[in-house]
Short mmCIF file of C-alpha atoms in Angstrom, two decimals:
data_model
loop_
_atom_site.label_atom_id
_atom_site.label_comp_id
_atom_site.label_asym_id
_atom_site.label_seq_id
_atom_site.Cartn_x
_atom_site.Cartn_y
_atom_site.Cartn_z
CA UNK L 96 11.91 -35.38 10.11
CA UNK L 97 13.61 -37.86 7.81
CA UNK L 98 17.12 -38.99 8.77
CA UNK L 99 19.75 -36.39 8.00
CA UNK L 100 21.58 -36.72 4.69
CA UNK L 101 25.02 -35.56 3.69
CA UNK L 102 24.80 -32.25 1.88
CA UNK L 103 25.23 -32.48 -1.89
CA UNK L 104 27.04 -29.16 -1.95
CA UNK L 105 30.13 -27.64 -0.35
CA UNK L 106 30.14 -24.84 2.21
CA UNK L 107 33.39 -22.89 2.45
CA UNK L 108 34.51 -19.69 4.13
CA UNK L 109 34.83 -16.57 2.01
CA UNK L 110 38.34 -15.15 1.81
CA UNK L 111 39.46 -12.81 4.61
CA UNK L 112 39.37 -9.92 2.15
CA UNK L 113 35.81 -10.77 1.09
CA UNK L 114 34.72 -11.16 4.70
CA UNK L 115 36.04 -7.69 5.50
CA UNK L 116 34.07 -6.18 2.59
CA UNK L 117 30.85 -7.95 3.60
CA UNK L 118 31.12 -6.85 7.23
CA UNK L 119 31.36 -3.21 6.20
CA UNK L 120 27.80 -3.54 4.91
CA UNK L 121 26.28 -6.27 7.10
CA UNK L 122 26.82 -5.41 10.75
CA UNK L 123 26.77 -7.56 13.89
CA UNK L 124 28.28 -10.79 12.55
CA UNK L 125 31.46 -12.20 14.10
CA UNK L 126 31.86 -15.54 12.30
CA UNK L 127 33.28 -15.55 8.78
CA UNK L 128 30.67 -15.54 6.04
CA UNK L 129 30.45 -18.60 3.81
CA UNK L 130 29.79 -19.47 0.17
CA UNK L 131 27.48 -22.38 -0.56
CA UNK L 132 27.54 -24.72 -3.53
CA UNK L 133 29.14 -24.37 -6.95
CA UNK L 134 27.30 -21.08 -7.47
CA UNK L 135 28.76 -19.58 -4.30
CA UNK L 136 25.68 -18.26 -2.53
CA UNK L 137 26.81 -16.04 0.34
CA UNK L 138 25.39 -16.71 3.80
CA UNK L 139 26.34 -15.91 7.40
CA UNK L 140 28.68 -18.42 9.04
CA UNK L 141 25.83 -19.78 11.18
CA UNK L 142 24.27 -21.27 8.07
CA UNK L 143 27.01 -23.91 8.06
CA UNK L 144 25.33 -25.52 11.08
CA UNK L 145 21.80 -25.16 9.74
CA UNK L 146 22.08 -26.08 6.07
CA UNK L 147 21.53 -29.81 6.46
CA UNK L 148 18.37 -29.45 8.56
CA UNK L 149 16.94 -27.11 5.92
CA UNK L 150 17.97 -29.34 3.03
CA UNK L 151 16.47 -32.42 4.74
CA UNK L 152 13.23 -30.72 5.77
CA UNK L 153 10.08 -32.67 4.94
CA UNK L 154 8.02 -30.96 2.23
CA UNK L 155 4.25 -31.44 2.42
CA UNK L 156 1.98 -31.58 -0.64
CA UNK L 157 -0.24 -28.78 0.70
CA UNK L 158 2.67 -26.42 1.40
CA UNK L 159 2.78 -23.07 -0.39
CA UNK L 160 6.23 -21.47 -0.62
CA UNK L 161 7.18 -17.94 -1.67
CA UNK L 162 10.79 -17.70 -2.79
CA UNK L 163 12.54 -14.46 -3.68
CA UNK L 164 15.84 -12.70 -3.45
CA UNK L 165 15.44 -10.06 -0.68
CA UNK L 166 13.58 -6.86 -1.60
CA UNK L 167 11.85 -8.37 -4.61
CA UNK L 168 8.25 -7.94 -3.51
CA UNK L 169 8.33 -10.77 -0.98
CA UNK L 170 5.98 -9.24 1.59
CA UNK L 171 3.64 -8.02 -1.14
CA UNK L 172 3.43 -11.52 -2.59
CA UNK L 173 3.04 -13.22 0.79
CA UNK L 174 0.02 -11.12 1.70
CA UNK L 175 -1.54 -11.78 -1.71
CA UNK L 176 -0.97 -15.53 -1.56
CA UNK L 177 -2.11 -15.93 2.05
CA UNK L 178 -5.37 -14.11 1.39
CA UNK L 179 -6.06 -16.02 -1.83
CA UNK L 180 -5.46 -19.30 -0.02
CA UNK L 181 -7.58 -18.28 2.99
CA UNK L 182 -10.80 -17.18 1.30
CA UNK L 183 -9.88 -13.48 1.47
CA UNK L 184 -10.15 -13.50 5.27
CA UNK L 185 -9.07 -9.90 5.89
CA UNK L 186 -10.16 -10.07 9.53
CA UNK L 187 -7.78 -12.96 10.24
CA UNK L 188 -5.01 -11.18 8.36
CA UNK L 189 -5.54 -8.06 10.49
CA UNK L 190 -5.34 -10.09 13.70
CA UNK L 191 -2.07 -11.94 13.02
CA UNK L 192 1.29 -10.56 11.84
CA UNK L 193 2.37 -11.75 8.42
CA UNK L 194 5.58 -13.23 9.81
CA UNK L 195 3.45 -15.61 11.91
CA UNK L 196 1.08 -16.49 9.08
CA UNK L 197 3.94 -16.89 6.59
CA UNK L 198 7.19 -17.53 8.53
CA UNK L 199 10.68 -17.28 7.07
CA UNK L 200 12.50 -20.59 6.82
CA UNK L 201 16.11 -19.53 7.43
CA UNK L 202 15.70 -16.46 9.60
CA UNK L 203 17.44 -18.07 12.59
CA UNK L 204 20.55 -18.40 10.40
CA UNK L 205 20.52 -14.69 9.63
CA UNK L 206 20.53 -13.30 13.17
CA UNK L 207 23.87 -11.54 13.82
CA UNK L 208 25.73 -13.05 16.75
CA UNK L 209 26.16 -9.63 18.36
CA UNK L 210 22.42 -8.93 18.15
CA UNK L 211 20.98 -11.98 19.93
CA UNK L 212 20.85 -10.47 23.42
CA UNK L 213 19.67 -7.13 22.04
CA UNK L 214 16.81 -8.88 20.27
CA UNK L 215 15.82 -10.73 23.43
CA UNK L 216 15.70 -7.37 25.21
CA UNK L 217 13.71 -5.84 22.31
CA UNK L 218 16.37 -3.19 21.75
CA UNK L 219 15.07 -0.60 19.26
CA UNK L 220 12.02 -2.81 18.62
CA UNK L 221 14.16 -5.47 16.97
CA UNK L 222 12.19 -8.34 18.54
CA UNK L 223 9.10 -7.36 16.56
CA UNK L 224 10.94 -7.45 13.21
CA UNK L 225 10.04 -10.64 11.32
CA UNK L 226 9.49 -12.46 14.63
CA UNK L 227 13.17 -12.30 15.57
CA UNK L 228 12.39 -12.76 19.27
CA UNK L 229 11.08 -16.27 18.55
CA UNK L 230 13.80 -16.99 16.00
CA UNK L 231 16.61 -16.57 18.57
CA UNK L 232 14.89 -19.00 20.96
CA UNK L 233 13.62 -21.70 18.60
CA UNK L 234 15.19 -22.51 15.25
CA UNK L 235 12.86 -21.20 12.56
CA UNK L 236 12.87 -24.40 10.50
CA UNK L 237 12.02 -26.42 13.62
CA UNK L 238 8.97 -24.22 14.22
CA UNK L 239 7.92 -24.67 10.60
CA UNK L 240 8.52 -28.41 10.73
CA UNK L 241 6.12 -28.68 13.70
CA UNK L 242 3.51 -26.29 12.29
CA UNK L 243 0.10 -27.66 11.28
CA UNK L 244 -0.89 -27.91 7.64
CA UNK L 245 -1.39 -26.11 5.39
CA UNK L 246 1.91 -24.29 5.83
CA UNK L 247 2.90 -21.02 4.17
CA UNK L 248 6.68 -20.69 3.98
CA UNK L 249 8.85 -17.77 2.91
CA UNK L 250 12.51 -18.10 2.02
CA UNK L 251 15.24 -16.13 0.27
CA UNK L 252 17.28 -19.27 -0.33
CA UNK L 253 17.73 -20.36 -3.96
CA UNK L 254 16.19 -23.62 -5.13
CA UNK L 255 19.54 -25.43 -5.02
CA UNK L 256 19.85 -24.92 -1.24
CA UNK L 257 16.30 -26.08 -0.50
CA UNK L 258 14.84 -29.60 -0.16
CA UNK L 259 15.44 -31.38 -3.47
CA UNK L 260 11.84 -32.65 -3.69
CA UNK L 261 10.31 -29.20 -3.20
CA UNK L 262 9.02 -28.79 -6.76
CA UNK L 263 7.80 -32.37 -6.85
CA UNK L 264 5.47 -31.84 -3.90
CA UNK L 265 4.61 -28.22 -3.09
CA UNK L 266 3.34 -25.08 -4.80
CA UNK L 267 6.14 -22.51 -5.23
CA UNK L 268 5.79 -18.85 -6.20
CA UNK L 269 9.02 -17.16 -7.26
CA UNK L 270 9.31 -13.38 -7.72
CA UNK L 271 12.25 -11.73 -9.48
CA UNK L 272 13.16 -8.03 -9.71
CA UNK L 273 15.70 -5.87 -11.54
CA UNK L 274 18.91 -6.19 -9.44
CA UNK L 275 19.56 -2.45 -9.67
CA UNK L 276 16.33 -1.68 -7.82
CA UNK L 277 17.07 -4.53 -5.42
CA UNK L 278 20.44 -2.96 -4.55
CA UNK L 279 18.77 0.31 -3.52
CA UNK L 280 16.01 -1.32 -1.50
CA UNK L 281 18.41 -3.81 0.12
CA UNK L 282 20.62 -0.93 1.25
CA UNK L 283 17.71 0.86 2.92
CA UNK L 284 16.68 -2.35 4.66
CA UNK L 285 20.13 -2.57 6.24
CA UNK L 286 19.96 1.10 7.21
CA UNK L 287 16.52 0.58 8.78
CA UNK L 288 17.66 -2.37 10.88
CA UNK L 289 21.10 -0.96 11.75
CA UNK L 290 19.82 2.56 12.46
CA UNK L 291 22.53 4.90 13.76
CA UNK L 292 25.04 2.04 13.95
CA UNK L 293 25.01 1.65 10.17
CA UNK L 294 27.83 3.55 8.51
CA UNK L 295 28.10 2.25 4.94
CA UNK L 296 27.22 4.64 2.14
CA UNK L 297 25.14 3.43 -0.78
CA UNK L 298 28.22 3.59 -3.02
CA UNK L 299 30.10 1.29 -0.62
CA UNK L 300 27.09 -1.03 -0.48
CA UNK L 301 26.82 -1.14 -4.28
CA UNK L 302 30.54 -1.95 -4.50
CA UNK L 303 29.96 -5.09 -2.43
CA UNK L 304 26.64 -5.91 -4.13
CA UNK L 305 28.17 -5.84 -7.63
CA UNK L 306 30.84 -8.31 -6.43
CA UNK L 307 28.06 -10.76 -5.38
CA UNK L 308 29.21 -10.63 -1.77
CA UNK L 309 26.03 -9.80 0.13
CA UNK L 310 23.82 -12.45 1.77
CA UNK L 311 21.88 -14.60 -0.71
CA UNK L 312 23.84 -13.29 -3.74
CA UNK L 313 24.53 -13.88 -6.61
CA UNK L 314 21.12 -12.47 -7.46
CA UNK L 315 21.03 -13.14 -11.22
CA UNK L 316 22.03 -16.76 -10.64
CA UNK L 317 19.37 -16.99 -7.90
CA UNK L 318 16.72 -15.70 -10.32
CA UNK L 319 17.92 -17.89 -13.16
CA UNK L 320 17.60 -21.10 -11.11
CA UNK L 321 13.87 -20.41 -10.84
CA UNK L 322 13.56 -19.05 -14.39
CA UNK L 323 14.94 -22.33 -15.74
CA UNK L 324 12.10 -24.12 -13.87
CA UNK L 325 9.36 -21.72 -14.99
CA UNK L 326 7.57 -24.44 -16.99
CA UNK L 327 7.36 -26.76 -13.99
CA UNK L 328 3.67 -27.15 -13.11
CA UNK L 329 4.44 -26.48 -9.44
CA UNK L 330 6.37 -23.23 -9.95
CA UNK L 331 4.79 -19.88 -10.79
CA UNK L 332 7.36 -17.27 -11.88
CA UNK L 333 6.46 -13.59 -11.53
CA UNK L 334 8.38 -10.38 -12.19
CA UNK L 335 8.02 -7.58 -9.65
CA UNK L 336 7.79 -5.11 -12.51
CA UNK L 337 4.68 -6.90 -13.83
CA UNK L 338 3.07 -6.55 -10.38
CA UNK L 339 3.72 -2.80 -10.59
CA UNK L 340 2.37 -2.62 -14.15
CA UNK L 341 -0.84 -4.63 -13.74
CA UNK L 342 -1.47 -6.03 -10.25
CA UNK L 343 -4.94 -7.34 -11.11
CA UNK L 344 -3.55 -9.37 -13.99
CA UNK L 345 -0.91 -10.86 -11.68
CA UNK L 346 -3.61 -11.70 -9.10
CA UNK L 347 -5.63 -13.48 -11.79
CA UNK L 348 -2.54 -15.47 -12.76
CA UNK L 349 -1.90 -16.35 -9.13
CA UNK L 350 -5.51 -17.54 -8.75
CA UNK L 351 -5.10 -19.81 -11.76
CA UNK L 352 -1.87 -21.29 -10.36
CA UNK L 353 -3.38 -21.87 -6.92
CA UNK L 354 -6.68 -23.18 -8.26
CA UNK L 355 -8.73 -20.40 -6.68
CA UNK L 356 -11.73 -18.65 -8.21
CA UNK L 357 -12.88 -15.18 -7.18
CA UNK L 358 -15.22 -12.62 -8.66
CA UNK L 359 -13.80 -9.52 -10.35
CA UNK L 360 -15.18 -7.42 -7.51
CA UNK L 361 -13.24 -9.53 -5.00
CA UNK L 362 -10.07 -9.22 -7.10
CA UNK L 363 -10.48 -5.44 -7.17
CA UNK L 364 -10.90 -5.32 -3.37
CA UNK L 365 -7.76 -7.42 -2.94
CA UNK L 366 -5.81 -5.18 -5.31
CA UNK L 367 -6.86 -2.15 -3.24
CA UNK L 368 -5.78 -3.94 -0.06
CA UNK L 369 -2.41 -4.68 -1.69
CA UNK L 370 -1.77 -1.09 -2.78
CA UNK L 371 1.43 0.31 -1.30
CA UNK L 372 -0.42 3.08 0.52
CA UNK L 373 -2.53 0.41 2.20
CA UNK L 374 0.41 -1.86 3.00
CA UNK L 375 2.40 0.96 4.62
CA UNK L 376 -0.47 1.55 7.05
CA UNK L 377 -0.87 -2.16 7.78
CA UNK L 378 1.15 -2.88 10.92
CA UNK L 379 0.79 -6.63 10.43
CA UNK L 380 2.58 -6.34 7.09
CA UNK L 381 4.89 -3.30 7.32
CA UNK L 382 7.84 -4.54 9.39
CA UNK L 383 9.34 -1.11 10.04
CA UNK L 384 11.25 -1.50 13.31
CA UNK L 385 10.68 1.98 14.68
CA UNK L 386 7.60 4.14 14.22
CA UNK L 387 9.80 7.26 14.23
CA UNK L 388 12.16 5.87 11.60
CA UNK L 389 11.86 7.64 8.26
CA UNK L 390 13.08 4.49 6.50
CA UNK L 391 10.12 2.19 6.00
CA UNK L 392 10.20 -1.58 5.46
CA UNK L 393 7.49 -1.05 2.84
CA UNK L 394 9.15 1.66 0.77
CA UNK L 395 8.04 3.12 -2.57
CA UNK L 396 6.87 0.14 -4.59
CA UNK L 397 8.33 1.36 -7.85
CA UNK L 398 10.33 0.11 -10.78
CA UNK L 399 13.33 2.04 -12.09
CA UNK L 400 13.88 4.14 -8.96
CA UNK L 401 17.52 3.04 -8.96
CA UNK L 402 18.39 5.78 -11.48
CA UNK L 403 18.15 8.46 -8.78
CA UNK L 404 20.76 6.69 -6.65
CA UNK L 405 23.37 5.81 -9.29
CA UNK L 406 25.87 8.31 -10.66
CA UNK L 407 27.15 7.78 -14.20
CA UNK L 408 30.06 5.61 -13.09
CA UNK L 409 27.70 3.38 -11.11
CA UNK L 410 25.28 3.20 -14.06
CA UNK L 411 28.10 1.99 -16.29
CA UNK L 412 29.08 -0.55 -13.63
CA UNK L 413 25.47 -1.71 -13.35
CA UNK L 414 25.20 -2.21 -17.11
CA UNK L 415 28.42 -4.21 -17.09
CA UNK L 416 27.20 -6.19 -14.06
CA UNK L 417 23.95 -7.17 -15.79
CA UNK L 418 25.24 -7.75 -19.31
CA UNK L 419 28.04 -9.99 -18.02
CA UNK L 420 25.79 -12.09 -15.79
CA UNK L 421 22.96 -12.39 -18.33
CA UNK L 422 25.32 -13.51 -21.07
CA UNK L 423 24.29 -16.97 -22.25
CA UNK L 424 20.96 -16.87 -20.40
CA UNK L 425 17.48 -16.28 -21.80
CA UNK L 426 16.47 -14.57 -18.56
CA UNK L 427 15.70 -10.88 -19.13
CA UNK L 428 14.29 -8.35 -16.69
CA UNK L 429 11.31 -6.34 -18.01
CA UNK L 430 13.15 -3.08 -17.28
CA UNK L 431 16.40 -4.25 -18.90
CA UNK L 432 15.67 -4.99 -22.53
CA UNK L 433 19.14 -4.88 -24.06
CA UNK L 434 19.13 -6.50 -27.49
CA UNK L 435 22.83 -7.23 -27.26
CA UNK L 436 24.33 -8.76 -24.11
CA UNK L 437 28.04 -8.16 -23.87
CA UNK L 438 29.90 -11.45 -23.34
CA UNK L 439 33.46 -10.42 -24.11
CA UNK L 440 34.30 -9.74 -20.48
CA UNK L 441 33.63 -13.30 -19.36
#
């Protein structure tokens, strides 16, 4: 790796009150959470010790990165991209878990301090989730740094916390999703991983989410960093809702971005492979931690499902949350087409 540089952004602890709110929804962490940079991206305290290595990581010109906020179609996109870049080798995909083919850059930073020994002992199948067993033994970015090319890298970090030459060198796919649907799916992810130890209700979770106090938030700011780079030749911006609406069209667009050519019949076969019914049955993709758990890592694959989880008060809060954060931006979510964005509350 290149010599370490001083970080161009500040990392500071959240307030004690904020830390208490976060830890009601994100269990197992003992260190205070932190906010990173001027935009205040929330991360576990361990990230303080890892940020520089990630920022200084060497980017290779044949890297392919998938960047998303959590629960925005990350796994779906990873499987699509890996297969397109590997000549639709379904046999190889079946033989190797997705987290090995397409590892997560910062996952070692996300492991709760209280969970490390449990992961090593494979408590409740936690070691098999996203390759956590390896991530608690070897720093994830070190494994990626030593991996042979071409590398496929997943991250939930925003562009501003990643290597500054990323878009100058590598191909980057960014997927954004309506934050209201993200909130629901993100909650169920925490319930799946925390199992019976998880006590927060969805209303409590939403209360922290809307304050931009969960890991990797603020989500709209995260999305907008990529949206503002959407014309960069090395960044391909996709909305999750468009993948739901017309997956084959999205696959064609991805092929164009990656410089890959496939027959329509091959595209159709890939689209069938990427259907949610297929992905749920695919153990190398569906990272559900317990076969008897009724909460699946690959959930419903829908847009607009948030309405069944929000009461009227929460719907009003969600509208205020979005209209306030979208004020002054040209970013709009396909499922949130408000003609007038309320800016008076800023």
